[in-house]
PDB file of C-alpha atoms in Angstrom:
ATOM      1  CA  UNK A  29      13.059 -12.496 -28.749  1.00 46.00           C
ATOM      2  CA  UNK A  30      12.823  -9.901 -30.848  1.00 44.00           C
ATOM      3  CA  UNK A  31       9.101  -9.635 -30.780  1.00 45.00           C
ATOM      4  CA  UNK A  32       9.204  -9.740 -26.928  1.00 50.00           C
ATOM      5  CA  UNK A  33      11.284  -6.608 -27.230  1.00 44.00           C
ATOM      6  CA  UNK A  34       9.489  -4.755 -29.329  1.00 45.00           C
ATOM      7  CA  UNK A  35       6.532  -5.169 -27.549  1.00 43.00           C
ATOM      8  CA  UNK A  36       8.228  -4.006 -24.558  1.00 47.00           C
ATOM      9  CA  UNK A  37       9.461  -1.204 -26.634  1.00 49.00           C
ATOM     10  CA  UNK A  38       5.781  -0.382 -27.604  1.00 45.00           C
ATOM     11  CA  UNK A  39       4.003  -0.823 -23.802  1.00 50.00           C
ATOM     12  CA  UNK A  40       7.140   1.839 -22.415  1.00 61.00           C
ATOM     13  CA  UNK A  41       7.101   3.883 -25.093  1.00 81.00           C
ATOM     14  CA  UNK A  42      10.432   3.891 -25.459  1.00 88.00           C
ATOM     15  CA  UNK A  43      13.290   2.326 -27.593  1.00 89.00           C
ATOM     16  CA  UNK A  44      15.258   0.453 -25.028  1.00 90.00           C
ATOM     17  CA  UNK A  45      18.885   1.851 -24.643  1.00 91.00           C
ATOM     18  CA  UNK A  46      20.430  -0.386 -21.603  1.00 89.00           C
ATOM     19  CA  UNK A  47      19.112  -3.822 -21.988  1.00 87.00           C
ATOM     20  CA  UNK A  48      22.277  -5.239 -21.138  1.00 85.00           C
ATOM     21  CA  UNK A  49      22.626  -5.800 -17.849  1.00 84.00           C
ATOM     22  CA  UNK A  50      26.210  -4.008 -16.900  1.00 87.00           C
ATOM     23  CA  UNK A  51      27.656  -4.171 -13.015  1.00 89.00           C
ATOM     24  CA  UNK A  52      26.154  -0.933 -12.162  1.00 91.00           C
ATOM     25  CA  UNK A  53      22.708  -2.534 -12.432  1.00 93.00           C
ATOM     26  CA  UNK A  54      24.141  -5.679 -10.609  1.00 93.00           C
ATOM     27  CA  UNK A  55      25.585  -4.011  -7.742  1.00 93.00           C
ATOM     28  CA  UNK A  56      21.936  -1.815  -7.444  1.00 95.00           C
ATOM     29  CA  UNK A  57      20.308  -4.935  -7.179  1.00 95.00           C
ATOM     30  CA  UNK A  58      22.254  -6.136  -4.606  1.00 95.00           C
ATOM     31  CA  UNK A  59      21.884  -3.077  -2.391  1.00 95.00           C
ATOM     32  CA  UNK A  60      18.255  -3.335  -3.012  1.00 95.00           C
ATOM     33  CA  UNK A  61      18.286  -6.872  -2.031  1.00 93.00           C
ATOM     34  CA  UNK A  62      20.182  -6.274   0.953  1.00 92.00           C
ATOM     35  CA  UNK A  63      17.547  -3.670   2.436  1.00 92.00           C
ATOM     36  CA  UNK A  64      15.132  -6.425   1.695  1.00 89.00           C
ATOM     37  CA  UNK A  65      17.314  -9.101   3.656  1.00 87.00           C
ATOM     38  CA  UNK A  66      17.599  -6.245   6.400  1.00 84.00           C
ATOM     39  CA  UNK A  67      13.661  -5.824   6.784  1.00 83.00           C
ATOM     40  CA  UNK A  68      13.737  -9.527   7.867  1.00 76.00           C
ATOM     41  CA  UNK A  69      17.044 -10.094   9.656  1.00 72.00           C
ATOM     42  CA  UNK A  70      15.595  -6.948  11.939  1.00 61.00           C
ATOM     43  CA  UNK A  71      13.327  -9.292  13.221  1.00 60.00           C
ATOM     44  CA  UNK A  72      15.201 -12.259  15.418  1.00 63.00           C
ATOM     45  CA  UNK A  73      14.110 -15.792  14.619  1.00 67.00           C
ATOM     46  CA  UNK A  74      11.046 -17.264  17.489  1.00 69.00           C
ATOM     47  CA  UNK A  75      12.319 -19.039  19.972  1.00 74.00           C
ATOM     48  CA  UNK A  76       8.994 -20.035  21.481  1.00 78.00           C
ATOM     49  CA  UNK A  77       4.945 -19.413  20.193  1.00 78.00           C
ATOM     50  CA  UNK A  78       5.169 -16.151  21.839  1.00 75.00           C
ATOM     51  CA  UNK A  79       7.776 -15.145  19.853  1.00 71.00           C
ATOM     52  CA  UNK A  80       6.400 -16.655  16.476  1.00 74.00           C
ATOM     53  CA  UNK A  81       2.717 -14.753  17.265  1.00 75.00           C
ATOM     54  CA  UNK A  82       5.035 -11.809  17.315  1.00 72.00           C
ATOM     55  CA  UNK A  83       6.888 -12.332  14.508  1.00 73.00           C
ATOM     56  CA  UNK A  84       3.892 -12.808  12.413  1.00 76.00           C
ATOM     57  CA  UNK A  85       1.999  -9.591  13.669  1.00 75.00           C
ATOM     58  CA  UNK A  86       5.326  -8.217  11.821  1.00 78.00           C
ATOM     59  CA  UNK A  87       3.675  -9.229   8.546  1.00 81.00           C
ATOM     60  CA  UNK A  88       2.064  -6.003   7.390  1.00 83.00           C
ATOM     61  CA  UNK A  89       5.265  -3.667   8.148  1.00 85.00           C
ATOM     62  CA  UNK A  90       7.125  -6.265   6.303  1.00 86.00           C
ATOM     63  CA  UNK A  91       4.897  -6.615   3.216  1.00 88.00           C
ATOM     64  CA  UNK A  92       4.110  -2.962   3.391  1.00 89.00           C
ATOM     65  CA  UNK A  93       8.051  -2.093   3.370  1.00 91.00           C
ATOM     66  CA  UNK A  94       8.899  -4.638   0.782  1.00 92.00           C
ATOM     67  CA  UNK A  95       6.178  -3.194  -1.631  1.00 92.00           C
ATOM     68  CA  UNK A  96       7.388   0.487  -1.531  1.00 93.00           C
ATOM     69  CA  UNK A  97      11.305  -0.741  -2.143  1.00 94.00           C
ATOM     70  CA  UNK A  98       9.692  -2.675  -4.544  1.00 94.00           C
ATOM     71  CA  UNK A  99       7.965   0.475  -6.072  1.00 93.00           C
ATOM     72  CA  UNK A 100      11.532   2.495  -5.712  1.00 96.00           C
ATOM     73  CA  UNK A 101      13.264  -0.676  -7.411  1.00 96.00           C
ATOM     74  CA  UNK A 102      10.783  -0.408 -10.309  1.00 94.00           C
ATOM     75  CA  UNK A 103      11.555   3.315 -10.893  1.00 94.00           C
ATOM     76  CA  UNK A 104      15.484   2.289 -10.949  1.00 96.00           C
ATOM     77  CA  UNK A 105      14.840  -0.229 -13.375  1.00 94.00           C
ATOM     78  CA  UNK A 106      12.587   1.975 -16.008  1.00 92.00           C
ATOM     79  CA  UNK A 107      15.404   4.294 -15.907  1.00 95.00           C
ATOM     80  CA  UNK A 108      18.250   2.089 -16.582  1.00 94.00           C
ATOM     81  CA  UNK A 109      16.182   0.024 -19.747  1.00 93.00           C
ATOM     82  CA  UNK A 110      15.372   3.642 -20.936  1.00 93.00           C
ATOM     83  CA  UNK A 111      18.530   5.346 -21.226  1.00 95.00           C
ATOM     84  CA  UNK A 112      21.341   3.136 -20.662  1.00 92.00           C
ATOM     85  CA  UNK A 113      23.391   5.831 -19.243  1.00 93.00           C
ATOM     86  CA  UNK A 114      26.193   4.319 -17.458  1.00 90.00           C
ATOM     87  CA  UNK A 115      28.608   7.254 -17.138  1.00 92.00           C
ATOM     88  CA  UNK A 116      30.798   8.437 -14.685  1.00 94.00           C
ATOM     89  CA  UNK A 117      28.288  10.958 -12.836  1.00 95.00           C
ATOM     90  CA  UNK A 118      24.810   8.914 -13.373  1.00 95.00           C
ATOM     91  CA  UNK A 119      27.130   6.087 -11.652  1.00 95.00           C
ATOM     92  CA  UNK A 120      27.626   8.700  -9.127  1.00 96.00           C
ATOM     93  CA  UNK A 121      24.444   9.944  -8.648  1.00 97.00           C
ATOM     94  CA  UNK A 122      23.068   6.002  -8.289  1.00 97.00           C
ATOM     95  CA  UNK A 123      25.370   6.144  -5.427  1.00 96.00           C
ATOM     96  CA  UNK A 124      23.465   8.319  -3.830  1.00 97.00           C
ATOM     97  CA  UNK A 125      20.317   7.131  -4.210  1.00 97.00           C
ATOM     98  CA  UNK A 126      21.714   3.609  -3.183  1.00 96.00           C
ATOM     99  CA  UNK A 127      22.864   5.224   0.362  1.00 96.00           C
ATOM    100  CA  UNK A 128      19.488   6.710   0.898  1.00 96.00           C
ATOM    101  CA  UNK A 129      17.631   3.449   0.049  1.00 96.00           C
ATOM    102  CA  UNK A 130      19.696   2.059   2.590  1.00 93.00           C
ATOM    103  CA  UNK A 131      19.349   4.357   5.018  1.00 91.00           C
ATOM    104  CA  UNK A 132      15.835   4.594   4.363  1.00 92.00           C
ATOM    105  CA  UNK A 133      15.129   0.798   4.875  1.00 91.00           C
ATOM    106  CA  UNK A 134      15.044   1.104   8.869  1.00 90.00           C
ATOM    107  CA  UNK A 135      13.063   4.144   9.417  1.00 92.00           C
ATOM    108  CA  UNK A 136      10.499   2.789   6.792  1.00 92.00           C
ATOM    109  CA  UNK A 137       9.718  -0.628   8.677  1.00 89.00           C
ATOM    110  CA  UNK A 138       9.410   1.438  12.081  1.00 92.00           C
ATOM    111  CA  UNK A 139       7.251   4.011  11.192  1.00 93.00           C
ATOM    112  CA  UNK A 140       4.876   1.229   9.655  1.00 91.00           C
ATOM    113  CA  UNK A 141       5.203  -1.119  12.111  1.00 90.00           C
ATOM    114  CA  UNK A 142       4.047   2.281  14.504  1.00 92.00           C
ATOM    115  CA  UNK A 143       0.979   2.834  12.584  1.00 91.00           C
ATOM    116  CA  UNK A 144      -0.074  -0.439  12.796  1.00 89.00           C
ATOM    117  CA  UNK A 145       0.828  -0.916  16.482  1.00 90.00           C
ATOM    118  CA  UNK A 146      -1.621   2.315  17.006  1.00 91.00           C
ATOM    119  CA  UNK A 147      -4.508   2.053  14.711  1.00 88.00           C
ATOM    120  CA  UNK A 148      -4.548  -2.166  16.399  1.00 88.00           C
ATOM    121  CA  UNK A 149      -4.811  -0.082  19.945  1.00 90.00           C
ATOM    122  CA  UNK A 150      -7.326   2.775  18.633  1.00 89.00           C
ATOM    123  CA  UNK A 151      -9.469   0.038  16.607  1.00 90.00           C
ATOM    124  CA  UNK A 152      -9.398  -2.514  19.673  1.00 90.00           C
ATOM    125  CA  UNK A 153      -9.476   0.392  22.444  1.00 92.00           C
ATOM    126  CA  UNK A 154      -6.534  -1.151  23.901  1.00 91.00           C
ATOM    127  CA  UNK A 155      -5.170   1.557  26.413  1.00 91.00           C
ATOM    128  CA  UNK A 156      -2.365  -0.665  27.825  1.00 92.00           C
ATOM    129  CA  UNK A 157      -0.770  -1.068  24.027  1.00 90.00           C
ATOM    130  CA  UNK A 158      -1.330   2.820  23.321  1.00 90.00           C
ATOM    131  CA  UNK A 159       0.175   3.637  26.627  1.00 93.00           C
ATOM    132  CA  UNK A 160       3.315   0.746  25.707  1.00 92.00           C
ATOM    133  CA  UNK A 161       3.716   2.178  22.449  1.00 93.00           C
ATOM    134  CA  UNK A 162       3.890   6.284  23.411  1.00 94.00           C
ATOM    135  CA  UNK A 163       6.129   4.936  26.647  1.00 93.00           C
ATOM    136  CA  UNK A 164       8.242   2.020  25.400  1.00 92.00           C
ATOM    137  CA  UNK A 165       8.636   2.143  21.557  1.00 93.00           C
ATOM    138  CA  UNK A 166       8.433   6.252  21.144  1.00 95.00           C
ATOM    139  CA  UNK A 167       8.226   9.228  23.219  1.00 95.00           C
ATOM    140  CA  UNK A 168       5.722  11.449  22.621  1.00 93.00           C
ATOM    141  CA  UNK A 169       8.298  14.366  22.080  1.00 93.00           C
ATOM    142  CA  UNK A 170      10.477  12.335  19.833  1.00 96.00           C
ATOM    143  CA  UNK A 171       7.443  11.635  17.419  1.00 95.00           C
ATOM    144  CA  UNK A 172       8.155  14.601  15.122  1.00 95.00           C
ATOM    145  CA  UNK A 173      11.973  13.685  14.935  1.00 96.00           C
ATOM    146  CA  UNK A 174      11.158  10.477  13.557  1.00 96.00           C
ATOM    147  CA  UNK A 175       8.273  11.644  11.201  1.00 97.00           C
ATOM    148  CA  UNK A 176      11.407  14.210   9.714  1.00 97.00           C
ATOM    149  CA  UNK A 177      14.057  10.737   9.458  1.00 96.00           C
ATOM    150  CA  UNK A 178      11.222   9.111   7.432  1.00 96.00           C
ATOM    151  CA  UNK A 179      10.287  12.308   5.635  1.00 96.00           C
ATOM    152  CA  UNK A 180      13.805  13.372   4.597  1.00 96.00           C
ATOM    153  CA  UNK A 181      14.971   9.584   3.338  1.00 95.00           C
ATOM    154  CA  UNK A 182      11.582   9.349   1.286  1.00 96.00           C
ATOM    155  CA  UNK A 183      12.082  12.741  -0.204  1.00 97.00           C
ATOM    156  CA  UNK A 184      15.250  12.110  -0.915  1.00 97.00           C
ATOM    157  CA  UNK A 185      15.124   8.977  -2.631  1.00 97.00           C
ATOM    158  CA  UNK A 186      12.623  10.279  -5.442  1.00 97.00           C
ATOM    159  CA  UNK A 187      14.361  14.077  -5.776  1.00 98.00           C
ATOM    160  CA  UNK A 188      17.075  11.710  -6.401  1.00 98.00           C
ATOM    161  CA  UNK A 189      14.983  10.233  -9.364  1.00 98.00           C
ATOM    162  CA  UNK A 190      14.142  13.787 -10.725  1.00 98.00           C
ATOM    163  CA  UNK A 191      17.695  14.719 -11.207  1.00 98.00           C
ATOM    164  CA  UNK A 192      18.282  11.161 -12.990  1.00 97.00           C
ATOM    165  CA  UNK A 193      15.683  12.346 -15.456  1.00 97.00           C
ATOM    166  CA  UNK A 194      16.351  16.289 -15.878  1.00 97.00           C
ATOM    167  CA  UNK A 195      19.804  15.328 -17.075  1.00 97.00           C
ATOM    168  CA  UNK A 196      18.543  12.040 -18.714  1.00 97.00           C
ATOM    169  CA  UNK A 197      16.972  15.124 -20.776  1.00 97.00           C
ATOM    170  CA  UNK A 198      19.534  17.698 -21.343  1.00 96.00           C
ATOM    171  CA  UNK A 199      21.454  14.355 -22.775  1.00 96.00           C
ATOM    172  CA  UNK A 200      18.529  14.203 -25.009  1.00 96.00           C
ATOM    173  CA  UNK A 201      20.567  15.098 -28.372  1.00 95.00           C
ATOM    174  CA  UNK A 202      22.937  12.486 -26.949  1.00 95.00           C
ATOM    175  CA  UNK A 203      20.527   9.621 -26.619  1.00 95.00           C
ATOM    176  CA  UNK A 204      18.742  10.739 -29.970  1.00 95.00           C
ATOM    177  CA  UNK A 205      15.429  10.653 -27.586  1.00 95.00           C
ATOM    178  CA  UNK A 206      12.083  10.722 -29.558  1.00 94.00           C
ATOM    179  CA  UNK A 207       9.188  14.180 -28.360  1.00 94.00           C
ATOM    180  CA  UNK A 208       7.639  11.180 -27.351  1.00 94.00           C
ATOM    181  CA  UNK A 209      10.209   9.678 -25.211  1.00 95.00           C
ATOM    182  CA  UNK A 210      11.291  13.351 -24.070  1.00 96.00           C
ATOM    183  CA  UNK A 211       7.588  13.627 -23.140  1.00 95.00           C
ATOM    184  CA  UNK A 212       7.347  10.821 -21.460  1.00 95.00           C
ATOM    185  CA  UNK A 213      10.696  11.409 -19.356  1.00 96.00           C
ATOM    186  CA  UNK A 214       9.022  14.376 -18.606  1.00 96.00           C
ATOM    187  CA  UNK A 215       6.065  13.338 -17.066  1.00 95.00           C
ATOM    188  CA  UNK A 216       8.415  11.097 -15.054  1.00 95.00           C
ATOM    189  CA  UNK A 217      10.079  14.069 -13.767  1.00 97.00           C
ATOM    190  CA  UNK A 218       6.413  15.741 -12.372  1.00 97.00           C
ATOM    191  CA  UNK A 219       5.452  12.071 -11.037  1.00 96.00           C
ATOM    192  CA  UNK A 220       8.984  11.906  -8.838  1.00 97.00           C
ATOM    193  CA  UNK A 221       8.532  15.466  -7.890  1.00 97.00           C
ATOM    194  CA  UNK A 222       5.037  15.094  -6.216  1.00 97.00           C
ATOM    195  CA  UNK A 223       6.477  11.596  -4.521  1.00 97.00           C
ATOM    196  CA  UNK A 224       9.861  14.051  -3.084  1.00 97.00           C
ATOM    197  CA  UNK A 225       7.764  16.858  -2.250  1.00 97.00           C
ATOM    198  CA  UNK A 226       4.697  15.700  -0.346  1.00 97.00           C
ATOM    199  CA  UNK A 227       7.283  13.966   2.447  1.00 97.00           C
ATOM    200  CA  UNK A 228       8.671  17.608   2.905  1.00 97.00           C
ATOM    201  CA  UNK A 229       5.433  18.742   3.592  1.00 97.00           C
ATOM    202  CA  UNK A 230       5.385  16.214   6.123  1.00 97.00           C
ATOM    203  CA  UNK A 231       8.409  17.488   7.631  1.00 97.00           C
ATOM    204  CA  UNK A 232       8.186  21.328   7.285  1.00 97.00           C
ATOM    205  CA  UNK A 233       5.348  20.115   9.560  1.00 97.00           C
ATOM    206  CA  UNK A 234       7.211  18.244  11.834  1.00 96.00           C
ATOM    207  CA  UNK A 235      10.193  20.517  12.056  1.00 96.00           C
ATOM    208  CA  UNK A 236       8.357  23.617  13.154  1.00 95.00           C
ATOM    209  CA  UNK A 237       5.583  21.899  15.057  1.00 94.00           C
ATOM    210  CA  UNK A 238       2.579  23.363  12.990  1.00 94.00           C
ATOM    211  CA  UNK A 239      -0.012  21.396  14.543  1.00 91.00           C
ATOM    212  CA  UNK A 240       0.857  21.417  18.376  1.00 92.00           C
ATOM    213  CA  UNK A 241       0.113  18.811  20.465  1.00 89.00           C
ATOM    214  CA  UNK A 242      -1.094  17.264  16.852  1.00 92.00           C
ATOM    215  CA  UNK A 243       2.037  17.550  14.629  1.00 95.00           C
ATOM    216  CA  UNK A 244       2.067  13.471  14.685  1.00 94.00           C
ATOM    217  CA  UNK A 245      -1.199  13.316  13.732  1.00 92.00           C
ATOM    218  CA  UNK A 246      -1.397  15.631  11.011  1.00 95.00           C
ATOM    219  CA  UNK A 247       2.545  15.268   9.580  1.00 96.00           C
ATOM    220  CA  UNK A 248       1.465  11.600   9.106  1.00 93.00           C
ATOM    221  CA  UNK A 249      -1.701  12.156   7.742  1.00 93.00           C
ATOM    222  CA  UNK A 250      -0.223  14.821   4.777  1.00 95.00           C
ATOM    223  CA  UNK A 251       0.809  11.577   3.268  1.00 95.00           C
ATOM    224  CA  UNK A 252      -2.786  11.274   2.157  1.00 95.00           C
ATOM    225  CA  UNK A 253      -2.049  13.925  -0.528  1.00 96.00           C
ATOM    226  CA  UNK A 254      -0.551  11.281  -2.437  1.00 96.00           C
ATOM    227  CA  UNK A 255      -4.522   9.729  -2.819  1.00 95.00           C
ATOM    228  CA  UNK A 256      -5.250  13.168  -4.024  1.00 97.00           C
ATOM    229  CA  UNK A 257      -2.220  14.476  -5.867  1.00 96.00           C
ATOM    230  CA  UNK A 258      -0.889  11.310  -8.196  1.00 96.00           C
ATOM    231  CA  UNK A 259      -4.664  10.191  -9.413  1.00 96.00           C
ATOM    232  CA  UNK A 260      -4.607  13.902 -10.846  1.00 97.00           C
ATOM    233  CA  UNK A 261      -1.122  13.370 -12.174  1.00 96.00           C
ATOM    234  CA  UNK A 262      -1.681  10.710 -13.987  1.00 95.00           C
ATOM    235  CA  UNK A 263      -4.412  11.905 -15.436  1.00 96.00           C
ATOM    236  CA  UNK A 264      -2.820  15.194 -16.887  1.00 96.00           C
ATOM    237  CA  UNK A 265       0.362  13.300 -17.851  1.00 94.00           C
ATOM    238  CA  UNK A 266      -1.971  10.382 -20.039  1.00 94.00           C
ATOM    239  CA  UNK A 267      -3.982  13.523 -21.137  1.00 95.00           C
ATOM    240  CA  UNK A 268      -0.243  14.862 -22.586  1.00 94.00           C
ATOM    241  CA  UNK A 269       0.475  11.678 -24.195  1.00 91.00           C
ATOM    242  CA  UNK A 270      -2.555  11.475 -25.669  1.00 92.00           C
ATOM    243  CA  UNK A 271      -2.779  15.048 -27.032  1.00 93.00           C
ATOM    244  CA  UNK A 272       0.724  14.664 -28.477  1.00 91.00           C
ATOM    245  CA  UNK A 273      -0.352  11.346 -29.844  1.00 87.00           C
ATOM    246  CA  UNK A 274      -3.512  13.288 -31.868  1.00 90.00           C
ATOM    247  CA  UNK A 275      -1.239  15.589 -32.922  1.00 88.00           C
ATOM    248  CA  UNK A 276       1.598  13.526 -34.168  1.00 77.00           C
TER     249      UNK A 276
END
């Protein structure tokens, strides 16, 4: 057991503070397990083939939605196994970040299920679906209002992260963190900033309709920073690590 944690201890980096599970971390799993039961109750149970062809064209939104809480759930955990902060205003600020995950879960699985329902009609030239989709699922007009939901719960959720970490780090003397660990916490804080402030992009877009008749279009596809953006990150944060590791 004790091997199993220090090898943990080695992979993070870090000397694990909150490996006990406490009721904070049970209640966040919960929540996080509810948005996942909430991805699938929003689809009813097929009554007929019909129904069941539908339900599994829902695949993709579901799997894609269910990865990125996964990736959010992730994030949670790290932080809790790293600092074991369980105080009155990190419980508070979890709060938070539980609300937006949960208000996050819907506009997530609609804005996927969107893109898939239009790149199936563009890829197929299916005019009938593009025409149900901009007629009976969204309005044209309302396309920016939803691309700002999804872009202010995303945003959100990982800001939410940052401020977990900046005052993970001004409890640094507190938690008798290593330059290592402060380093690392650091490079947490730039990865959680890109993921907050790319969906803001996204909606300054949106908000003050910067591409005209293509605000949609280009609000959605500002997402692709992230292919451009984190790759870099990574790279200057492992270059960090492994300058401090030199010089160490």
């Amino acid at each position: 057991m004790k091997q199993k944690i220090q090898t943990s201890q080695e992979k993070l980096g870090f000397q694990l503070r909150g490996l006990e599970n406490t009721r904070i971390e049970s209640l966040s799993d919960g929540v996080f397990a509810i948005a996942i039961g909430l991805l699938l109750l929003s689809s009813s149970p097929p009554e007929n083939f019909e129904q069941l062809r539908d339900f599994i064209k829902d695949f993709i939104p579901f799997a894609g939605s269910i990865s990125i809480l996964m990736l959010i759930w992730y994030q949670h955990y790290l932080y809790f196994i790293r600092f074991g902060l369980r105080d009155s205003g990190t419980t508070a600020i979890n709060t938070i970040l539980l609300f937006l995950v949960l208000f996050y879960t819907y506009p997530l699985k609609f804005l996927i299920r969107l893109l898939v329902d239009i790149y199936t009609a563009l890829l197929t030239d299916n005019k009938e679906l593009f025409n149900r989709i901009f007629t009976e699922t969204i309005k044209p007009e309302d396309t920016s209002e939803l691309m700002i939901i999804y872009g202010l719960g995303a945003s959100g959720i990982f800001l939410v992260f940052v401020w977990l970490n900046v005052r993970s780090l001004k409890k640094k003397k507190q938690l008798l963190l290593s330059q290592q660990e402060i380093l690392l916490t650091q490079n947490s804080v730039r990865i959680n900033l890109a993921m907050g402030l790319i969906p803001l992009i996204s909606v300054a877009i949106s908000l003050f309709n910067l591409g005209g008749s293509y605000t949609f279009i280009i609000s959605g596809f500002s997402y692709t920073l992230y292919l451009i953006i984190m790759p870099i990150l990574a790279f200057l944060n492992s270059k960090r690590l492994e300058n401090f590791k030199t010089s160490t």
